[in-house]
PDB file of C-alpha atoms in Angstrom:
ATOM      1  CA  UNK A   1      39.416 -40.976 -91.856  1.00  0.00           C
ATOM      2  CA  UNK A   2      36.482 -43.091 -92.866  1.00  0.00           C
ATOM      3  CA  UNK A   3      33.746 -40.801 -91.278  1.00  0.00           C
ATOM      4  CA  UNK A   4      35.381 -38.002 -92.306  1.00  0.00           C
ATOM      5  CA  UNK A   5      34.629 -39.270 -95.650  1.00  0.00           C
ATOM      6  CA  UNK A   6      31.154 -40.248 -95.170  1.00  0.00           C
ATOM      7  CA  UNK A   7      30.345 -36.916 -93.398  1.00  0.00           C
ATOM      8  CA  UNK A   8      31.150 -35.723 -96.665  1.00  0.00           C
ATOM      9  CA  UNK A   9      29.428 -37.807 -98.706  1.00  0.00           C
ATOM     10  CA  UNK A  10      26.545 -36.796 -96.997  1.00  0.00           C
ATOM     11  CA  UNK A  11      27.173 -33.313 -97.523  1.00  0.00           C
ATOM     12  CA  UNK A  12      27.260 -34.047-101.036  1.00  0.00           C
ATOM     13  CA  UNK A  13      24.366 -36.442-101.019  1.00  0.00           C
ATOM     14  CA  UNK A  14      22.261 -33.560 -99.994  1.00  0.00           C
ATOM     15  CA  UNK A  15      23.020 -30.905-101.750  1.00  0.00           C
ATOM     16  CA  UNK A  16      21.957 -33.868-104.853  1.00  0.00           C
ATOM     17  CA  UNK A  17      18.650 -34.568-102.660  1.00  0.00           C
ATOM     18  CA  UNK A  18      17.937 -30.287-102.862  1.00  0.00           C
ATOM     19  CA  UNK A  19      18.781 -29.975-106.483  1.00  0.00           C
ATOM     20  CA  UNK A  20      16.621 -32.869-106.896  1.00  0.00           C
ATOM     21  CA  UNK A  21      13.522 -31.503-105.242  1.00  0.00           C
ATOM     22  CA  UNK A  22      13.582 -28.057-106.373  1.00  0.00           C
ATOM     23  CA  UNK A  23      13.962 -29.137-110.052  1.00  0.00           C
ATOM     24  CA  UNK A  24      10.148 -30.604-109.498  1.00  0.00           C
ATOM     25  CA  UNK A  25       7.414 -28.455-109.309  1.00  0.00           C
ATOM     26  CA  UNK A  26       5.686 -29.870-106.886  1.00  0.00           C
ATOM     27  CA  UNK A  27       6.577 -31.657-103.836  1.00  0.00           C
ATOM     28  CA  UNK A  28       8.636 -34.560-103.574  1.00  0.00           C
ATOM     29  CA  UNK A  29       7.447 -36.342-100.582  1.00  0.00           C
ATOM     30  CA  UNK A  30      10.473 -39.714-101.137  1.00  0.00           C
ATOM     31  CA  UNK A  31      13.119 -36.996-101.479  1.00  0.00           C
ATOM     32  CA  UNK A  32      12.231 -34.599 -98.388  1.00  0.00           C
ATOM     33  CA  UNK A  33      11.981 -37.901 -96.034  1.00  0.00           C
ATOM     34  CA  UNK A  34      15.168 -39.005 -97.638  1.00  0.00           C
ATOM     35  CA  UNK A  35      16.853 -35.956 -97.031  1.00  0.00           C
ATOM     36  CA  UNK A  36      15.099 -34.987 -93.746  1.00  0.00           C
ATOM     37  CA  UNK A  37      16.638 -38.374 -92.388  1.00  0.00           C
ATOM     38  CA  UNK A  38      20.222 -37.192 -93.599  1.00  0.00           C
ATOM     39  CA  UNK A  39      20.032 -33.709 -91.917  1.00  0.00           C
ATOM     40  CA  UNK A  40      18.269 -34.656 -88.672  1.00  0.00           C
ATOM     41  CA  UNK A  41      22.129 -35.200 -87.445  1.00  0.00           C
ATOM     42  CA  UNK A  42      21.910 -31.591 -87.859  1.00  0.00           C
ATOM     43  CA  UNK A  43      19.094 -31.028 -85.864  1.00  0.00           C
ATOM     44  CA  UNK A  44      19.927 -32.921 -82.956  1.00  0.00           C
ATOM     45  CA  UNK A  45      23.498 -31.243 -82.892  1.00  0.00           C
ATOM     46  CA  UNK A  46      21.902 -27.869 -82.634  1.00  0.00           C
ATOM     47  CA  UNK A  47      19.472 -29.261 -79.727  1.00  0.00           C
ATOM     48  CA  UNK A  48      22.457 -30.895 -77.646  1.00  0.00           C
ATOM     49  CA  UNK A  49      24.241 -27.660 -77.554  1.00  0.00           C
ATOM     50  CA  UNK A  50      21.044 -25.829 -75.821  1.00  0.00           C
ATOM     51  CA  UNK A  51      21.984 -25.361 -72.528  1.00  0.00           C
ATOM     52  CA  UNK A  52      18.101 -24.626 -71.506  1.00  0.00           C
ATOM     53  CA  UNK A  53      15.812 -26.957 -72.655  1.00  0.00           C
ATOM     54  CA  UNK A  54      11.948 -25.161 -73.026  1.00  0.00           C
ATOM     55  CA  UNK A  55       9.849 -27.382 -70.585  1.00  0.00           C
ATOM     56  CA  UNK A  56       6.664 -27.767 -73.075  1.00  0.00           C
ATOM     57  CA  UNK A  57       8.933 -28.925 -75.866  1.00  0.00           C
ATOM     58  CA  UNK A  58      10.544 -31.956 -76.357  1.00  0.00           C
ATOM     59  CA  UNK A  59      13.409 -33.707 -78.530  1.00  0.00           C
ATOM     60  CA  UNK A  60      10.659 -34.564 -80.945  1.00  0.00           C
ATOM     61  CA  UNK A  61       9.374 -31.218 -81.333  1.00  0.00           C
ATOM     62  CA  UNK A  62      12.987 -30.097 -82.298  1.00  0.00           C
ATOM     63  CA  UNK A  63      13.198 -32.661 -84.739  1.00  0.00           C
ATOM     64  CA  UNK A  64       9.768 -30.899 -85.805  1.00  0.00           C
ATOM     65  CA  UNK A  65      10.598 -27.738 -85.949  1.00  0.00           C
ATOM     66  CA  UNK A  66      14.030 -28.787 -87.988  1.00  0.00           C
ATOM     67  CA  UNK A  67      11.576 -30.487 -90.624  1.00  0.00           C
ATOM     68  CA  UNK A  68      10.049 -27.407 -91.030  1.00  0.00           C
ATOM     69  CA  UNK A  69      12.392 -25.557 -91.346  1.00  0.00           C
ATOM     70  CA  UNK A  70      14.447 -27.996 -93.950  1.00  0.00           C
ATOM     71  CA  UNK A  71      11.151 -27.750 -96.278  1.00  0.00           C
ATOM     72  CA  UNK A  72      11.175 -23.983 -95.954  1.00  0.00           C
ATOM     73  CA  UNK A  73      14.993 -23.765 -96.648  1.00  0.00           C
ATOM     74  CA  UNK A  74      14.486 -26.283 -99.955  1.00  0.00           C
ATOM     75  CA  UNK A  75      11.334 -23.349-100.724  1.00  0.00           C
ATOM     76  CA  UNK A  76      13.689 -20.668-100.695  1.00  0.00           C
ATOM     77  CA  UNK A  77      16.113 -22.741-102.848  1.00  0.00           C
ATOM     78  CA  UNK A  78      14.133 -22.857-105.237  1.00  0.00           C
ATOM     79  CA  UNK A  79      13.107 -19.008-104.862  1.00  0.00           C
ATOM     80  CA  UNK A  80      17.401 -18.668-105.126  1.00  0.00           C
ATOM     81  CA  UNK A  81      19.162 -21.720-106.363  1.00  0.00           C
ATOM     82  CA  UNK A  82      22.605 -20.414-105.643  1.00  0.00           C
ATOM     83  CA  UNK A  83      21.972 -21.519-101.714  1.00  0.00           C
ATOM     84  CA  UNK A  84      22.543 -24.984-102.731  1.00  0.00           C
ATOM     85  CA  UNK A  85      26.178 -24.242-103.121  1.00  0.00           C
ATOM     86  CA  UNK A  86      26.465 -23.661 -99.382  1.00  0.00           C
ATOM     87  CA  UNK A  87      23.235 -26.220 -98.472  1.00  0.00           C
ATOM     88  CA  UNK A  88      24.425 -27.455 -95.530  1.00  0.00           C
ATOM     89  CA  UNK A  89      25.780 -24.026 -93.599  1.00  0.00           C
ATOM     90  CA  UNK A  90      22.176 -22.486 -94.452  1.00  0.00           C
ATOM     91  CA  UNK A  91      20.322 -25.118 -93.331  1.00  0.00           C
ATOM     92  CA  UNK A  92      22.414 -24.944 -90.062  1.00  0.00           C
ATOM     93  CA  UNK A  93      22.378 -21.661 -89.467  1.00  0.00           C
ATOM     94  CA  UNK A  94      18.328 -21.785 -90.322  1.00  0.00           C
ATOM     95  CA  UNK A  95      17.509 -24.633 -87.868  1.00  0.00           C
ATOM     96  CA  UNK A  96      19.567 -22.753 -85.301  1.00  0.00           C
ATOM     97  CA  UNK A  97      17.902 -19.342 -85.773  1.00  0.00           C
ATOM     98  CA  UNK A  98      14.737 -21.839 -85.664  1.00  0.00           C
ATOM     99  CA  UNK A  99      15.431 -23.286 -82.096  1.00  0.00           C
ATOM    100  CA  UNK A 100      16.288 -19.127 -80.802  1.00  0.00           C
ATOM    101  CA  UNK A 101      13.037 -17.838 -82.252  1.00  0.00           C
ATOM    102  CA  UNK A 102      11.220 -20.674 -79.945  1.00  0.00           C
ATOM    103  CA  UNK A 103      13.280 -19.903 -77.180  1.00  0.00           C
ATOM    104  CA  UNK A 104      12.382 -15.778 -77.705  1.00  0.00           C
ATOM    105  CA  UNK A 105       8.760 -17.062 -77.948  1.00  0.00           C
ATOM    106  CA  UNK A 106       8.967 -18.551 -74.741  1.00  0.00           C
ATOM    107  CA  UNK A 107      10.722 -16.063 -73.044  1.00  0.00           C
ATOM    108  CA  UNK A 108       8.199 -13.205 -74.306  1.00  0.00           C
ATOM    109  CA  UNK A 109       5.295 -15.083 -72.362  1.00  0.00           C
ATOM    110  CA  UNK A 110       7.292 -16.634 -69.430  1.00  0.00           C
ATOM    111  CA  UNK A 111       9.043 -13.049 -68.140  1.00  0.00           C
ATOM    112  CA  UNK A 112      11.361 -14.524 -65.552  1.00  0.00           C
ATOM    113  CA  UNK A 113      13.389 -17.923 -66.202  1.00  0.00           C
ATOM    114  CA  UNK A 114      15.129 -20.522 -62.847  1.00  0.00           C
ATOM    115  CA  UNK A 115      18.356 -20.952 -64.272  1.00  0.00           C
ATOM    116  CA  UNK A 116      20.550 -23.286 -62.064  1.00  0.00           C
ATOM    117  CA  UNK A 117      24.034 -22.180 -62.025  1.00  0.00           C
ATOM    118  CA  UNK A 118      26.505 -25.869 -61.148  1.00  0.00           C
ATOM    119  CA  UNK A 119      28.179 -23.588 -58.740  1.00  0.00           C
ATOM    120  CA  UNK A 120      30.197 -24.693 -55.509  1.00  0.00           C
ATOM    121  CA  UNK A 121      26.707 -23.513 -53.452  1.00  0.00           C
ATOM    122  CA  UNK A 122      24.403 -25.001 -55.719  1.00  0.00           C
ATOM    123  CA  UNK A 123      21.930 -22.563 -55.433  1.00  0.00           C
ATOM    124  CA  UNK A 124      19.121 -21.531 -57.602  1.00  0.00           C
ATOM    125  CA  UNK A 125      19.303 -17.705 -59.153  1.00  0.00           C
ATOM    126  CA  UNK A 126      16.550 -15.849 -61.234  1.00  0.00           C
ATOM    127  CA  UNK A 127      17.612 -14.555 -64.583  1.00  0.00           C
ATOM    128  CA  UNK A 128      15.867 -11.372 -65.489  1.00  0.00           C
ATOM    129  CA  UNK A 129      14.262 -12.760 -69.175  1.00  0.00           C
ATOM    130  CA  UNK A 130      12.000 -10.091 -69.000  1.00  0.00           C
ATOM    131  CA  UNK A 131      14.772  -7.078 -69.385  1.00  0.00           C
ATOM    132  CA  UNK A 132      16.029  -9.152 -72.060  1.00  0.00           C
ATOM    133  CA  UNK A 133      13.276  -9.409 -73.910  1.00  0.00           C
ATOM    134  CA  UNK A 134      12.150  -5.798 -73.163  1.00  0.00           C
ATOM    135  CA  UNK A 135      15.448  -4.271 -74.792  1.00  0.00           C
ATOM    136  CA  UNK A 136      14.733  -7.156 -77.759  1.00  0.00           C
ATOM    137  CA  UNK A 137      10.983  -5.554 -78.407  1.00  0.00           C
ATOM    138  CA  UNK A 138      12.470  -1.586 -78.233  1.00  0.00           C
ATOM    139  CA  UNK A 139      15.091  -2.859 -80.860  1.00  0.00           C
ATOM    140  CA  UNK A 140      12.093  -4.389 -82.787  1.00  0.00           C
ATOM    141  CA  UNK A 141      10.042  -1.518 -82.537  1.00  0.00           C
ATOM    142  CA  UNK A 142      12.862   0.957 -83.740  1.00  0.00           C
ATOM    143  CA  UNK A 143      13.444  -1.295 -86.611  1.00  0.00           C
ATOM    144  CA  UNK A 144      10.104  -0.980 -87.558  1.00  0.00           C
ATOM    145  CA  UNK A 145       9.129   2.192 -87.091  1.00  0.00           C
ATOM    146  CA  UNK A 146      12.526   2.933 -89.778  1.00  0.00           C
ATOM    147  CA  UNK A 147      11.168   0.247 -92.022  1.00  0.00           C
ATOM    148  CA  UNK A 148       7.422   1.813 -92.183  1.00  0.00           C
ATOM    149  CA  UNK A 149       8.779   5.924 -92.754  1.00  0.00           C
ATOM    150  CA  UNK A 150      11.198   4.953 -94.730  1.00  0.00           C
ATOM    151  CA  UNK A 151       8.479   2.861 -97.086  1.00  0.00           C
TER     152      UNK A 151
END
């Protein structure tokens, strides 16, 4: 029961951290590192449940790339203040749309992938990236081609 209760006072020391820095103007370097060190929890949570790991990243550059993307969540706070109602579900689902936009990254310049399959044969099988990432760009393209003759 006692974590339970501390998960949540975590939650609700955050949200205080957010209001906090978005009522400054300018950046509040104490109160980012103070709540960067409460979320990265977070960030490591999303990173354990990758099953592939990129092999030019590491667990620092995660915890990087969830930094980032904290201060960019606390910018668009301020830009919409209402997000800090739901602080900690925005920030999750933003570091985890974070970590998939590295992964398509990848993918785009590395067309096929070795996936290892913990099968009964153990055998190595070649995932076809590249169609994946070929029916992402057509999707891309269609969306923007609407956006720009619709604008």
């Amino acid at each position: 029961m006692g974590k339970a209760e501390s998960i949540e006072q975590k939650k609700i020391r955050q949200k205080e951290l957010a209001r906090k820095y978005i009522s400054s103007d300018e950046v509040d370097q104490d109160v980012l590192e103070e709540l960067n060190r409460l979320c990265n929890p977070i960030y490591l949570y999303i990173y354990n449940g990758y099953h592939i790991k990129l092999p030019h990243m590491d667990r620092d550059d995660y915890l990087l790339i969830g930094y980032i993307t904290l201060w960019r969540v606390l910018e668009k706070c301020r830009e919409k203040p209402d997000i800090i109602n739901s602080f900690n579900a925005y920030l999750f689902s933003s570091v985890r749309n974070a970590y998939a936009a590295e992964f398509r990254k990848y993918v785009m310049k590395n067309p096929l992938i070795w996936v290892r399959y913990e099968e009964p044969g153990g055998s190595y099988n070649i995932s076809s990236a590249f169609f994946l990432a070929d029916n992402y760009l057509k999707k891309d393209r269609e969306k923007a081609k609407r956006y720009y003759h619709n604008h």
